[in-house]
mmCIF file of C-alpha atoms in Angstrom:
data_model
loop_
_atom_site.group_PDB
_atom_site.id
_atom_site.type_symbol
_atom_site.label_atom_id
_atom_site.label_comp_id
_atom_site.label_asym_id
_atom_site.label_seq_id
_atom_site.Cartn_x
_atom_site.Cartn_y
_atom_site.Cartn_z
ATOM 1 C CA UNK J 5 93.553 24.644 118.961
ATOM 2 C CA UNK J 6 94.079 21.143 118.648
ATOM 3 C CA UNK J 7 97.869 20.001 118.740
ATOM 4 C CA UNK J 8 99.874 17.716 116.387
ATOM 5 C CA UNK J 9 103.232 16.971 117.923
ATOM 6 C CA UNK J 10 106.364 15.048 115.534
ATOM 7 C CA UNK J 11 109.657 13.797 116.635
ATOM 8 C CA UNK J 12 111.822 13.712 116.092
ATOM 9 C CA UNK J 13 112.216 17.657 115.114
ATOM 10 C CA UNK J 14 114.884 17.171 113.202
ATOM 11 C CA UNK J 15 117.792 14.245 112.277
ATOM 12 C CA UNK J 16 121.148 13.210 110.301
ATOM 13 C CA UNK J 17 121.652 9.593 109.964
ATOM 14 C CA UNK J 18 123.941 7.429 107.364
ATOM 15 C CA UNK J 19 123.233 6.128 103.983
ATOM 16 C CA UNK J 20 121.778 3.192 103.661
ATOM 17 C CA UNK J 21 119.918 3.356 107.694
ATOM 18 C CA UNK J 22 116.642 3.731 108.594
ATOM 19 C CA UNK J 23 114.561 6.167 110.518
ATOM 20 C CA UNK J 24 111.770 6.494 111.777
ATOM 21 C CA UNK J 25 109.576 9.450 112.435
ATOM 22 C CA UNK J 26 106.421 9.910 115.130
ATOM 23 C CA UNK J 27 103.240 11.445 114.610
ATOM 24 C CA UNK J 28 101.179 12.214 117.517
ATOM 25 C CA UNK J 29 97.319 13.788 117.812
ATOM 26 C CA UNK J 30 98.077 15.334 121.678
ATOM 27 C CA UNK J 31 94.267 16.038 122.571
ATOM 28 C CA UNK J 32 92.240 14.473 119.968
ATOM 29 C CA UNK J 33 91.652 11.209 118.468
ATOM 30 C CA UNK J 34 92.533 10.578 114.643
ATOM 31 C CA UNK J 35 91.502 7.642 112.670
ATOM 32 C CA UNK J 36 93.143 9.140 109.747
ATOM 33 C CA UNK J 37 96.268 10.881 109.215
ATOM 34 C CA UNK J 38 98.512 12.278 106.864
ATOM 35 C CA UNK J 39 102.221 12.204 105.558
ATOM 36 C CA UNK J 40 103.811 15.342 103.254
ATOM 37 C CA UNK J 41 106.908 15.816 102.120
ATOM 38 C CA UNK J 42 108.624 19.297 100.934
ATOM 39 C CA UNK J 43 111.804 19.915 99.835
ATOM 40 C CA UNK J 44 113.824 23.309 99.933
ATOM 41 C CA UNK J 45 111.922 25.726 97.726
ATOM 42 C CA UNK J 46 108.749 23.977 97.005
ATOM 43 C CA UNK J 47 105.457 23.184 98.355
ATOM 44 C CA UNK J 48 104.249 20.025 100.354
ATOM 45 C CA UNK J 49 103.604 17.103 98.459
ATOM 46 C CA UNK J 50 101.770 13.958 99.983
ATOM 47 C CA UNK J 51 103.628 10.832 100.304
ATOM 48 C CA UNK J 52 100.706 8.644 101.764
ATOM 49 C CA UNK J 53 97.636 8.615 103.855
ATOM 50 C CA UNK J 54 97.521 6.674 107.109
ATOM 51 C CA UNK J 55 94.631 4.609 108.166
ATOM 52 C CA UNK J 56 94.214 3.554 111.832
ATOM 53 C CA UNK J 57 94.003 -0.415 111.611
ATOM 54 C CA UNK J 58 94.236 -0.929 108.004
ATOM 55 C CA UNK J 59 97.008 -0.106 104.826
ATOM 56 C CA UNK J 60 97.887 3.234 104.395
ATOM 57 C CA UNK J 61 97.618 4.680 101.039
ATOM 58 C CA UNK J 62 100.491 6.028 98.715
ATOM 59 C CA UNK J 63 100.552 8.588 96.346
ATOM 60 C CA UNK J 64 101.872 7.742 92.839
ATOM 61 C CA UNK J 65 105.438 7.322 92.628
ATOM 62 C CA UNK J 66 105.922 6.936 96.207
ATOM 63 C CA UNK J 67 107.532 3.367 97.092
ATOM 64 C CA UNK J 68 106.007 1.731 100.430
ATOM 65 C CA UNK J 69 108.255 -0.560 100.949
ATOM 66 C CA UNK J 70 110.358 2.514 100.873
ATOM 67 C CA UNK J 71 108.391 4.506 103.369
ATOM 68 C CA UNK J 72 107.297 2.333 105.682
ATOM 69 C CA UNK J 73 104.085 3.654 107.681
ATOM 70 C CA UNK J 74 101.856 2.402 110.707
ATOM 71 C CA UNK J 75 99.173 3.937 112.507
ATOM 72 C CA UNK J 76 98.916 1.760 115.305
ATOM 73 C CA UNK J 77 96.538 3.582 117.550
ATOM 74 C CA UNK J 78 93.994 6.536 116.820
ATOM 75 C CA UNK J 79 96.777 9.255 118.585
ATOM 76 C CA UNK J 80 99.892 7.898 116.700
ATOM 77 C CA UNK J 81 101.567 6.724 113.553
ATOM 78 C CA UNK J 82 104.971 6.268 112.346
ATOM 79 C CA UNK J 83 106.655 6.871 108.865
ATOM 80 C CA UNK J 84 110.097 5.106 108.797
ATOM 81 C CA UNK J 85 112.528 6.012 105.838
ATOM 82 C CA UNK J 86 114.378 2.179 105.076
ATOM 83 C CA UNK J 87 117.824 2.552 103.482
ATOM 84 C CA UNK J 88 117.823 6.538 103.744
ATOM 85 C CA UNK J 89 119.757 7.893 100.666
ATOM 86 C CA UNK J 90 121.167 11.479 100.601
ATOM 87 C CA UNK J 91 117.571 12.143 97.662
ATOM 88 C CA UNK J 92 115.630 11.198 100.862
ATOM 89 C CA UNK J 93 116.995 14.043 102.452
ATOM 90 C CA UNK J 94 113.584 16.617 103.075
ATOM 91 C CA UNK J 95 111.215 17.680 105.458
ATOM 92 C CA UNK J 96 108.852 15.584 106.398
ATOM 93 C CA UNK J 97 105.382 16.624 107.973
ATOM 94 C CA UNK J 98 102.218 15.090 109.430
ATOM 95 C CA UNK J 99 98.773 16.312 109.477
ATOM 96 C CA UNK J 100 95.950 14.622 111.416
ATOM 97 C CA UNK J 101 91.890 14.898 110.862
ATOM 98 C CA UNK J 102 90.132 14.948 114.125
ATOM 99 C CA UNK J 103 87.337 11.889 113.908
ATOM 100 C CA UNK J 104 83.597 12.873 114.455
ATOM 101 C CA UNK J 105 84.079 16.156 112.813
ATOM 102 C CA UNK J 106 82.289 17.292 109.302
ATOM 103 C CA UNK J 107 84.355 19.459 107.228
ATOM 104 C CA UNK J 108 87.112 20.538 110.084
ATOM 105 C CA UNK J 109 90.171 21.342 109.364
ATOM 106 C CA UNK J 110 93.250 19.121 109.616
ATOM 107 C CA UNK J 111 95.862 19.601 112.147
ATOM 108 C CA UNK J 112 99.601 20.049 111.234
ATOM 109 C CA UNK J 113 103.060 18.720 113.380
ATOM 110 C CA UNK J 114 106.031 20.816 113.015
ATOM 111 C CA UNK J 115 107.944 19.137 110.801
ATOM 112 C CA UNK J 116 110.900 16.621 110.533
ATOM 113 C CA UNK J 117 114.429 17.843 108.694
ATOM 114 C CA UNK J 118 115.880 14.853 107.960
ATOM 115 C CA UNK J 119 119.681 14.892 106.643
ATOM 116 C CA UNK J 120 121.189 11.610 105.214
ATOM 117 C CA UNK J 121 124.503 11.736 104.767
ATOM 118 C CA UNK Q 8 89.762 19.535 94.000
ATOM 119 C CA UNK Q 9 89.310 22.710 91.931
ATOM 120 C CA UNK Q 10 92.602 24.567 91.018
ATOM 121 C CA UNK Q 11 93.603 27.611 92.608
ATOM 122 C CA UNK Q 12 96.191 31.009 91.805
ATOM 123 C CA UNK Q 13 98.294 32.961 93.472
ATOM 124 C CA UNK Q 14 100.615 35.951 93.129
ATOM 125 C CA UNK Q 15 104.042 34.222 94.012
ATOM 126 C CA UNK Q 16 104.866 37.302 96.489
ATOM 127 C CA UNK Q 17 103.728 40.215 97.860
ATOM 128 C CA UNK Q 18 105.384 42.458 100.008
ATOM 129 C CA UNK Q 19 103.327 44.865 102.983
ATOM 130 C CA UNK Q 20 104.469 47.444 105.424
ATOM 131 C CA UNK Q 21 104.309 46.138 109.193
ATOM 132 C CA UNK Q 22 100.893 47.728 110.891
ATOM 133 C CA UNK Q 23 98.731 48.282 107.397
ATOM 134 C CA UNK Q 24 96.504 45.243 106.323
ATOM 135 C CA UNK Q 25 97.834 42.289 103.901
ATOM 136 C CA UNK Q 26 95.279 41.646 101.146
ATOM 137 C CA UNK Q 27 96.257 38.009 99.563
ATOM 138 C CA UNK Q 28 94.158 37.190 96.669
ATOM 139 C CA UNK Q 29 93.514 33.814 94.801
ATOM 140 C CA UNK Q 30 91.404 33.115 92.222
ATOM 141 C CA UNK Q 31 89.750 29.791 91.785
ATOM 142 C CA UNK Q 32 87.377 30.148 89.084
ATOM 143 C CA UNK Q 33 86.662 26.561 88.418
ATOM 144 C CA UNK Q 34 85.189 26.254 91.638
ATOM 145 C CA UNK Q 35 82.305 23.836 92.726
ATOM 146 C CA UNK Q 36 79.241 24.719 94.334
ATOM 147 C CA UNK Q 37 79.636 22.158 97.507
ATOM 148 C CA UNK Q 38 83.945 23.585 97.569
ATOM 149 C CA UNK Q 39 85.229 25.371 100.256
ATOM 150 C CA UNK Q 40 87.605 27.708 100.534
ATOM 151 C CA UNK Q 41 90.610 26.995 102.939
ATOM 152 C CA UNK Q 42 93.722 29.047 103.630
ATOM 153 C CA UNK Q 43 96.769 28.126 105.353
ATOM 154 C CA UNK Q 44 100.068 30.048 105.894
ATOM 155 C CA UNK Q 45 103.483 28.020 106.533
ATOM 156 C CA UNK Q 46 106.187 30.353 108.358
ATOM 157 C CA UNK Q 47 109.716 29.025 107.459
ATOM 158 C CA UNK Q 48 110.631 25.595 108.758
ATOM 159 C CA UNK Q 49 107.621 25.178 110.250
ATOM 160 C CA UNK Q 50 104.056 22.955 109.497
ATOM 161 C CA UNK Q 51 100.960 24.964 108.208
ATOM 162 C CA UNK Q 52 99.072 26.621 110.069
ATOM 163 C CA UNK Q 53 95.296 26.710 109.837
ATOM 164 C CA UNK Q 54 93.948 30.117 109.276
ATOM 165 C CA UNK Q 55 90.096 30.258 107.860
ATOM 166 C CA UNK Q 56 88.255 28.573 105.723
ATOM 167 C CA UNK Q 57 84.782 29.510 104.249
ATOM 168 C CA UNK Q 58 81.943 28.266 101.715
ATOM 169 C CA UNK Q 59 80.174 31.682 100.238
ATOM 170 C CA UNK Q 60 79.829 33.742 103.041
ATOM 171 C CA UNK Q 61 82.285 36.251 104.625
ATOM 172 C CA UNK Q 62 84.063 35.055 107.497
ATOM 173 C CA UNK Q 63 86.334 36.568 110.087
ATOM 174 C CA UNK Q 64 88.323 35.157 113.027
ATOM 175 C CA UNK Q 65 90.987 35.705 115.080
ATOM 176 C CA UNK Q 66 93.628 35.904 112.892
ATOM 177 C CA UNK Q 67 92.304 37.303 109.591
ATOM 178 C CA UNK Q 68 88.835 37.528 107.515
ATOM 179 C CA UNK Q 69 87.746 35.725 104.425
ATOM 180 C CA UNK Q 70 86.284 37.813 101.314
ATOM 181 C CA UNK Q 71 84.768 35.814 98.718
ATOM 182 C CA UNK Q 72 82.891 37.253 95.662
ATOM 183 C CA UNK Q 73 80.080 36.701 94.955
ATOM 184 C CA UNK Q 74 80.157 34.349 91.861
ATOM 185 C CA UNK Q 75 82.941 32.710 93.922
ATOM 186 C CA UNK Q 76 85.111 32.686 91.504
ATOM 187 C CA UNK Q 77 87.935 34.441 93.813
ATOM 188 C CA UNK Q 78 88.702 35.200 97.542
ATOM 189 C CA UNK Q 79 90.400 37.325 99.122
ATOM 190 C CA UNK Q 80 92.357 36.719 102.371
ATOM 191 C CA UNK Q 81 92.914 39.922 104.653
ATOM 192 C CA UNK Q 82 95.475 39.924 108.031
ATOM 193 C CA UNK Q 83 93.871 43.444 109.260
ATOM 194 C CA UNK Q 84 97.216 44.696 111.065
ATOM 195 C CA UNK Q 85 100.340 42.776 109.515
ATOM 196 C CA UNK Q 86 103.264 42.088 111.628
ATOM 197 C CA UNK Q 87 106.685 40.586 110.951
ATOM 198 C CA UNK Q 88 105.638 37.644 112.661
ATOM 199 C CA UNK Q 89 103.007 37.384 109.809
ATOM 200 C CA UNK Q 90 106.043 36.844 107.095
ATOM 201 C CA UNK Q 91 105.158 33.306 105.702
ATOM 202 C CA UNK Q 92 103.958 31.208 102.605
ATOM 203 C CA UNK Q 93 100.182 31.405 102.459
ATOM 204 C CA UNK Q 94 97.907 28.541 100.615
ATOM 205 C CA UNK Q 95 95.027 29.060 99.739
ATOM 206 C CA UNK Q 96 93.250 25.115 98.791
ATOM 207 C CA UNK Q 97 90.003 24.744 97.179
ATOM 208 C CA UNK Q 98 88.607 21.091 98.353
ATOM 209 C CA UNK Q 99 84.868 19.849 98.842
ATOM 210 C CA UNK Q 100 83.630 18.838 102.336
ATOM 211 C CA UNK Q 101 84.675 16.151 104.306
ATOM 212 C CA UNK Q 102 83.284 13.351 103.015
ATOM 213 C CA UNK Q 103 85.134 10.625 104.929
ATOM 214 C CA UNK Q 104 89.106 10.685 106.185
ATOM 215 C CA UNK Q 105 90.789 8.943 103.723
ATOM 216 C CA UNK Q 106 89.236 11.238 101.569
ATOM 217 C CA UNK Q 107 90.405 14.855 103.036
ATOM 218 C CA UNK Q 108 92.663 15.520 101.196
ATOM 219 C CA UNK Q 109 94.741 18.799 100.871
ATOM 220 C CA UNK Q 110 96.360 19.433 97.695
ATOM 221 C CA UNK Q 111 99.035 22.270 98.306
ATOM 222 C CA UNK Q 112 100.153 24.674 95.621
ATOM 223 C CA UNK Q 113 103.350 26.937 95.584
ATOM 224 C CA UNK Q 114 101.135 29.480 97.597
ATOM 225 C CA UNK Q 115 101.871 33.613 98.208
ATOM 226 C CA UNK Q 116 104.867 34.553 100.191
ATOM 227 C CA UNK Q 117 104.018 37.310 102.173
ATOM 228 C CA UNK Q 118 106.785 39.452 103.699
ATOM 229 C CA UNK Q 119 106.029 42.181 106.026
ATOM 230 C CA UNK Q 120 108.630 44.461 106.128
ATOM 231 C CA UNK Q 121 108.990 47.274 109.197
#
């Protein structure tokens, strides 16, 4: 199956720092990709989709000056956490749609645990 | 997106088959029915996915009824490596990127035990 690779796998950084996280489609090209977040306990929750060459769109209640995103080519985007506070603390996760495809299925990373301390 | 449920657990003996159900009884006619499963600190994993018809893969077959009102997923010989969170996500068909969208609920956690 297609693969969906993030990194990094897993971070700590300080308050009030930024980081930034890497989304790549390995073996397919993605126009169109997609940032979740889930914290211990719950289920994923979308933050924001990312559009190859244009604005990605948030979810309600997500800031985006907050969570910073850019797709800059069709096999990568970036979601960088500004000013990290301890609440930011989660795990993060990409998903990317293959382009040309009708009804397939998206493609999943493995996840970001990202500690702010 | 229609709205789906699911037991919050279920529990099945390592070897016998895991029958998940969901019920999504608000269902459109051009929805299909996706499942994913999410193993602990990892992202989800595509499983099946199916319109009206029975399907079966790999990994596990599809039931849904008939009025499609519910589904059924089945993992045929469950093993512990089969212990996860499984979603099951009613959405229509890709009708342009931005627009795939999958909404996840709290899902089933399956745990096989030996």
């Amino acid at each position: 199956g297609a693969v969906v690779s993030q990194h990094p796998s897993w971070v700590i950084c300080k308050s009030g720092t930024s980081v930034k996280i890497e989304c790549r489609s390995l073996d397919f090209q993605a126009t169109t990709m997609f940032w979740y977040r889930q914290f211990p306990k719950q289920s994923l929750m979308l933050m924001a989709t990312s559009n190859e060459g244009s604005k990605a769109t948030y979810e309600q209640g997500v800031e985006k000056d907050k969570f910073l995103i850019n797709h800059a080519s069709l096999t990568l985007s970036t979601l960088t956490v500004t000013s990290a506070h301890p609440e930011d603390s989660s795990f993060y996760i990409c998903s990317a749609l293959p382009d040309g495809s009708w009804n397939t299925e998206a493609f999943f990373g493995q996840g970001t645990r990202l500690t702010v301390v | 997106d229609a709205k789906t449920t699911q037991p919050p657990s279920m529990d099945c003996a390592e070897g016998r088959a895991a029958n998940l159900p969901c019920n999504h009884s608000t269902i459109s006619g051009n929805e299909y029915v996706y499942w994913y499963r999410q193993i602990h600190s990892q992202g989800p994993q595509y499983i099946i996915h199916g319109l009206k018809n029975n399907e079966t893969n790999e990994m596990a077959s599809l039931i849904i009824t008939e009025d499609r009102k519910s589904s059924t997923l089945i993992l045929p010989h469950a093993t512990l490596r089969d212990t996860a969170v499984y979603y099951c996500i009613v959405r229509a068909p890709n009708s342009g990127g931005s627009n795939y969208k999958l909404t996840f609920g709290k899902g089933t956690l399956l745990t096989v035990n030996p």
